[in-house]
Amino acid sequence: MRNEAITLRDTQIEELARICEMEQGDARDFIAPYSLERHRAELLKPDVVYKSIYHNDDLVGFLILVLDPDGHSVEFRRIVVSDPGRGYGKRAIAIVAELCRSELGRARVWLDVFETNARARHVYEECGYEPFGESEYRGRTLVLYQKTVRLP
């Protein structure tokens, strides 16, 4: 899928080393980085969808979606971009709803984000995600967001 100079492509196994590097950058404070082995195992699961974010021919980020067993929802588990502040993440987030609708046939996308990650929360809210609860991870508060997707 394409949107304003970025493209989401199915992640290839040879991209995983670069994906691990991206997780060690600015995003490290806001995610629990996976090992290369964990990414390999996740990529092979039938209910996990990895998409690489490309700007022109450059890999600039990735995202992970997980199909909920309810057949209705998708967990937007992770998005990481290598060069924050250029709009790649926001444009990719905007594509996720369309991807869930057209490729995955799911009507709801949900995610969690650390309460202290004001930048991400702002972007999610700009993209139409609404808070619906809170959770906790290792003593840190997570805000839960969701977005309803219109199915064809």
PDB file of C-alpha atoms in Angstrom:
ATOM      1  CA  MET A   1       0.000   0.000   0.000  1.00  0.00           C
ATOM      2  CA  ARG A   2       1.169   3.525  -0.810  1.00  0.00           C
ATOM      3  CA  ASN A   3       0.533   6.960   0.691  1.00  0.00           C
ATOM      4  CA  GLU A   4       2.307  10.271  -0.055  1.00  0.00           C
ATOM      5  CA  ALA A   5       5.778   8.962  -0.848  1.00  0.00           C
ATOM      6  CA  ILE A   6       5.740   6.011   1.539  1.00  0.00           C
ATOM      7  CA  THR A   7       4.916   2.415   0.764  1.00  0.00           C
ATOM      8  CA  LEU A   8       4.047  -0.439   3.116  1.00  0.00           C
ATOM      9  CA  ARG A   9       5.445  -3.758   1.927  1.00  0.00           C
ATOM     10  CA  ASP A  10       5.370  -7.220   3.433  1.00  0.00           C
ATOM     11  CA  THR A  11       8.499  -7.500   5.558  1.00  0.00           C
ATOM     12  CA  GLN A  12      11.142  -9.891   4.286  1.00  0.00           C
ATOM     13  CA  ILE A  13      13.241 -11.988   6.648  1.00  0.00           C
ATOM     14  CA  GLU A  14      16.427 -10.279   5.422  1.00  0.00           C
ATOM     15  CA  GLU A  15      15.062  -6.930   6.702  1.00  0.00           C
ATOM     16  CA  LEU A  16      14.841  -8.124  10.312  1.00  0.00           C
ATOM     17  CA  ALA A  17      18.428  -7.234  11.259  1.00  0.00           C
ATOM     18  CA  ARG A  18      17.798  -3.626  10.190  1.00  0.00           C
ATOM     19  CA  ILE A  19      14.482  -3.678  12.079  1.00  0.00           C
ATOM     20  CA  CYS A  20      16.351  -4.718  15.245  1.00  0.00           C
ATOM     21  CA  GLU A  21      18.718  -1.781  14.746  1.00  0.00           C
ATOM     22  CA  MET A  22      15.760   0.614  14.457  1.00  0.00           C
ATOM     23  CA  GLU A  23      14.392  -0.615  17.778  1.00  0.00           C
ATOM     24  CA  GLN A  24      17.652   0.359  19.469  1.00  0.00           C
ATOM     25  CA  GLY A  25      17.280   3.990  18.377  1.00  0.00           C
ATOM     26  CA  ASP A  26      14.916   6.692  19.634  1.00  0.00           C
ATOM     27  CA  ALA A  27      12.047   4.207  19.986  1.00  0.00           C
ATOM     28  CA  ARG A  28      13.824   2.182  22.668  1.00  0.00           C
ATOM     29  CA  ASP A  29      12.255   4.178  25.521  1.00  0.00           C
ATOM     30  CA  PHE A  30       8.756   3.487  24.220  1.00  0.00           C
ATOM     31  CA  ILE A  31       8.859  -0.193  23.237  1.00  0.00           C
ATOM     32  CA  ALA A  32      10.199  -3.501  24.516  1.00  0.00           C
ATOM     33  CA  PRO A  33      12.706  -4.338  21.751  1.00  0.00           C
ATOM     34  CA  TYR A  34      12.667  -7.868  20.335  1.00  0.00           C
ATOM     35  CA  SER A  35      15.721  -9.972  19.643  1.00  0.00           C
ATOM     36  CA  LEU A  36      16.402 -11.029  16.063  1.00  0.00           C
ATOM     37  CA  GLU A  37      15.230 -14.541  16.981  1.00  0.00           C
ATOM     38  CA  ARG A  38      11.969 -13.190  18.419  1.00  0.00           C
ATOM     39  CA  HIS A  39      11.318 -11.148  15.259  1.00  0.00           C
ATOM     40  CA  ARG A  40      11.974 -14.236  13.119  1.00  0.00           C
ATOM     41  CA  ALA A  41       9.542 -16.308  15.184  1.00  0.00           C
ATOM     42  CA  GLU A  42       6.861 -13.572  15.131  1.00  0.00           C
ATOM     43  CA  LEU A  43       7.219 -13.029  11.371  1.00  0.00           C
ATOM     44  CA  LEU A  44       6.383 -16.695  10.762  1.00  0.00           C
ATOM     45  CA  LYS A  45       3.178 -16.704  12.839  1.00  0.00           C
ATOM     46  CA  PRO A  46       0.016 -16.745  10.686  1.00  0.00           C
ATOM     47  CA  ASP A  47      -1.771 -14.183  12.885  1.00  0.00           C
ATOM     48  CA  VAL A  48       1.094 -11.652  12.863  1.00  0.00           C
ATOM     49  CA  VAL A  49       1.491  -9.157  10.018  1.00  0.00           C
ATOM     50  CA  TYR A  50       4.783  -7.302   9.544  1.00  0.00           C
ATOM     51  CA  LYS A  51       4.912  -4.375   7.149  1.00  0.00           C
ATOM     52  CA  SER A  52       8.079  -2.516   6.223  1.00  0.00           C
ATOM     53  CA  ILE A  53       7.779   1.220   5.643  1.00  0.00           C
ATOM     54  CA  TYR A  54       9.660   2.486   2.610  1.00  0.00           C
ATOM     55  CA  HIS A  55      10.312   6.027   1.459  1.00  0.00           C
ATOM     56  CA  ASN A  56      11.393   5.728  -2.154  1.00  0.00           C
ATOM     57  CA  ASP A  57      13.677   2.679  -1.952  1.00  0.00           C
ATOM     58  CA  ASP A  58      14.849   3.271   1.624  1.00  0.00           C
ATOM     59  CA  LEU A  59      13.609   1.176   4.546  1.00  0.00           C
ATOM     60  CA  VAL A  60      12.572   3.857   7.062  1.00  0.00           C
ATOM     61  CA  GLY A  61      10.482   1.850   9.518  1.00  0.00           C
ATOM     62  CA  PHE A  62       8.192  -1.064  10.191  1.00  0.00           C
ATOM     63  CA  LEU A  63       4.981  -1.957  11.919  1.00  0.00           C
ATOM     64  CA  ILE A  64       3.495  -5.086  13.448  1.00  0.00           C
ATOM     65  CA  LEU A  65      -0.195  -5.970  13.454  1.00  0.00           C
ATOM     66  CA  VAL A  66      -1.680  -8.972  15.254  1.00  0.00           C
ATOM     67  CA  LEU A  67      -5.030 -10.464  14.288  1.00  0.00           C
ATOM     68  CA  ASP A  68      -7.201 -10.907  17.375  1.00  0.00           C
ATOM     69  CA  PRO A  69      -8.903 -14.290  17.681  1.00  0.00           C
ATOM     70  CA  ASP A  70     -12.304 -12.535  17.749  1.00  0.00           C
ATOM     71  CA  GLY A  71     -12.135 -12.204  13.937  1.00  0.00           C
ATOM     72  CA  HIS A  72     -13.097  -8.548  14.279  1.00  0.00           C
ATOM     73  CA  SER A  73     -10.099  -6.680  15.719  1.00  0.00           C
ATOM     74  CA  VAL A  74      -6.431  -6.056  15.012  1.00  0.00           C
ATOM     75  CA  GLU A  75      -3.855  -5.140  17.616  1.00  0.00           C
ATOM     76  CA  PHE A  76      -1.551  -2.440  16.253  1.00  0.00           C
ATOM     77  CA  ARG A  77       1.365  -3.804  18.250  1.00  0.00           C
ATOM     78  CA  ARG A  78       4.252  -1.658  17.103  1.00  0.00           C
ATOM     79  CA  ILE A  79       5.434   1.067  14.786  1.00  0.00           C
ATOM     80  CA  VAL A  80       9.040   2.225  14.644  1.00  0.00           C
ATOM     81  CA  VAL A  81      10.579   4.727  12.243  1.00  0.00           C
ATOM     82  CA  SER A  82      14.300   5.285  11.917  1.00  0.00           C
ATOM     83  CA  ASP A  83      14.129   9.051  11.456  1.00  0.00           C
ATOM     84  CA  PRO A  84      11.291  10.537  13.562  1.00  0.00           C
ATOM     85  CA  GLY A  85       9.840  13.925  12.720  1.00  0.00           C
ATOM     86  CA  ARG A  86       9.619  13.448   8.943  1.00  0.00           C
ATOM     87  CA  GLY A  87       5.987  12.295   8.933  1.00  0.00           C
ATOM     88  CA  TYR A  88       6.688   8.681   7.937  1.00  0.00           C
ATOM     89  CA  GLY A  89       5.045   7.278  11.045  1.00  0.00           C
ATOM     90  CA  LYS A  90       1.969   9.460  10.772  1.00  0.00           C
ATOM     91  CA  ARG A  91       1.490   8.533   7.115  1.00  0.00           C
ATOM     92  CA  ALA A  92       1.949   4.830   7.915  1.00  0.00           C
ATOM     93  CA  ILE A  93      -0.577   5.055  10.766  1.00  0.00           C
ATOM     94  CA  ALA A  94      -3.067   6.590   8.337  1.00  0.00           C
ATOM     95  CA  ILE A  95      -2.593   3.616   5.987  1.00  0.00           C
ATOM     96  CA  VAL A  96      -3.157   1.023   8.741  1.00  0.00           C
ATOM     97  CA  ALA A  97      -6.936   1.534   8.846  1.00  0.00           C
ATOM     98  CA  GLU A  98      -7.193   1.000   5.083  1.00  0.00           C
ATOM     99  CA  LEU A  99      -4.936  -2.049   5.295  1.00  0.00           C
ATOM    100  CA  CYS A 100      -7.102  -3.526   8.069  1.00  0.00           C
ATOM    101  CA  ARG A 101     -10.221  -2.888   6.021  1.00  0.00           C
ATOM    102  CA  SER A 102      -9.095  -3.991   2.584  1.00  0.00           C
ATOM    103  CA  GLU A 103      -6.434  -6.653   3.245  1.00  0.00           C
ATOM    104  CA  LEU A 104      -7.399  -8.050   6.635  1.00  0.00           C
ATOM    105  CA  GLY A 105     -11.175  -7.560   6.678  1.00  0.00           C
ATOM    106  CA  ARG A 106     -11.116  -6.278  10.266  1.00  0.00           C
ATOM    107  CA  ALA A 107     -13.407  -3.517  11.563  1.00  0.00           C
ATOM    108  CA  ARG A 108     -11.474  -2.400  14.662  1.00  0.00           C
ATOM    109  CA  VAL A 109      -7.859  -1.480  15.317  1.00  0.00           C
ATOM    110  CA  TRP A 110      -6.579  -1.064  18.866  1.00  0.00           C
ATOM    111  CA  LEU A 111      -3.216  -0.245  20.406  1.00  0.00           C
ATOM    112  CA  ASP A 112      -1.509   0.714  23.606  1.00  0.00           C
ATOM    113  CA  VAL A 113       0.969   3.510  24.121  1.00  0.00           C
ATOM    114  CA  PHE A 114       2.898   4.633  27.174  1.00  0.00           C
ATOM    115  CA  GLU A 115       1.115   7.496  28.894  1.00  0.00           C
ATOM    116  CA  THR A 116       4.367   9.492  28.847  1.00  0.00           C
ATOM    117  CA  ASN A 117       4.700   9.232  25.047  1.00  0.00           C
ATOM    118  CA  ALA A 118       2.878  12.497  24.335  1.00  0.00           C
ATOM    119  CA  ARG A 119       4.135  12.713  20.750  1.00  0.00           C
ATOM    120  CA  ALA A 120       2.733   9.309  19.767  1.00  0.00           C
ATOM    121  CA  ARG A 121      -0.533   9.905  21.611  1.00  0.00           C
ATOM    122  CA  HIS A 122      -0.986  13.172  19.726  1.00  0.00           C
ATOM    123  CA  VAL A 123      -0.375  11.460  16.372  1.00  0.00           C
ATOM    124  CA  TYR A 124      -2.776   8.602  17.152  1.00  0.00           C
ATOM    125  CA  GLU A 125      -5.464  11.082  18.157  1.00  0.00           C
ATOM    126  CA  GLU A 126      -4.877  13.110  14.969  1.00  0.00           C
ATOM    127  CA  CYS A 127      -5.355   9.875  13.009  1.00  0.00           C
ATOM    128  CA  GLY A 128      -8.747   9.231  14.627  1.00  0.00           C
ATOM    129  CA  TYR A 129      -7.847   6.851  17.447  1.00  0.00           C
ATOM    130  CA  GLU A 130      -9.813   7.340  20.663  1.00  0.00           C
ATOM    131  CA  PRO A 131      -8.756   6.340  24.191  1.00  0.00           C
ATOM    132  CA  PHE A 132     -10.846   3.574  25.758  1.00  0.00           C
ATOM    133  CA  GLY A 133      -8.937   2.478  28.834  1.00  0.00           C
ATOM    134  CA  GLU A 134      -5.641   1.996  30.609  1.00  0.00           C
ATOM    135  CA  SER A 135      -3.316  -0.880  31.381  1.00  0.00           C
ATOM    136  CA  GLU A 136       0.121  -1.305  32.915  1.00  0.00           C
ATOM    137  CA  TYR A 137       3.459  -2.643  31.740  1.00  0.00           C
ATOM    138  CA  ARG A 138       6.332  -3.000  34.207  1.00  0.00           C
ATOM    139  CA  GLY A 139       4.956  -0.299  36.460  1.00  0.00           C
ATOM    140  CA  ARG A 140       4.298   2.146  33.615  1.00  0.00           C
ATOM    141  CA  THR A 141       0.803   3.246  32.580  1.00  0.00           C
ATOM    142  CA  LEU A 142      -0.362   2.393  29.064  1.00  0.00           C
ATOM    143  CA  VAL A 143      -3.242   4.235  27.416  1.00  0.00           C
ATOM    144  CA  LEU A 144      -5.424   2.020  25.208  1.00  0.00           C
ATOM    145  CA  TYR A 145      -6.688   3.493  21.932  1.00  0.00           C
ATOM    146  CA  GLN A 146      -9.046   2.176  19.278  1.00  0.00           C
ATOM    147  CA  LYS A 147     -10.383   3.100  15.875  1.00  0.00           C
ATOM    148  CA  THR A 148     -13.378   1.683  14.041  1.00  0.00           C
ATOM    149  CA  VAL A 149     -12.805   0.819  10.398  1.00  0.00           C
ATOM    150  CA  ARG A 150     -15.615   0.762   7.855  1.00  0.00           C
ATOM    151  CA  LEU A 151     -15.647  -2.531   6.014  1.00  0.00           C
ATOM    152  CA  PRO A 152     -16.402  -2.640   2.270  1.00  0.00           C
TER     153      PRO A 152
END
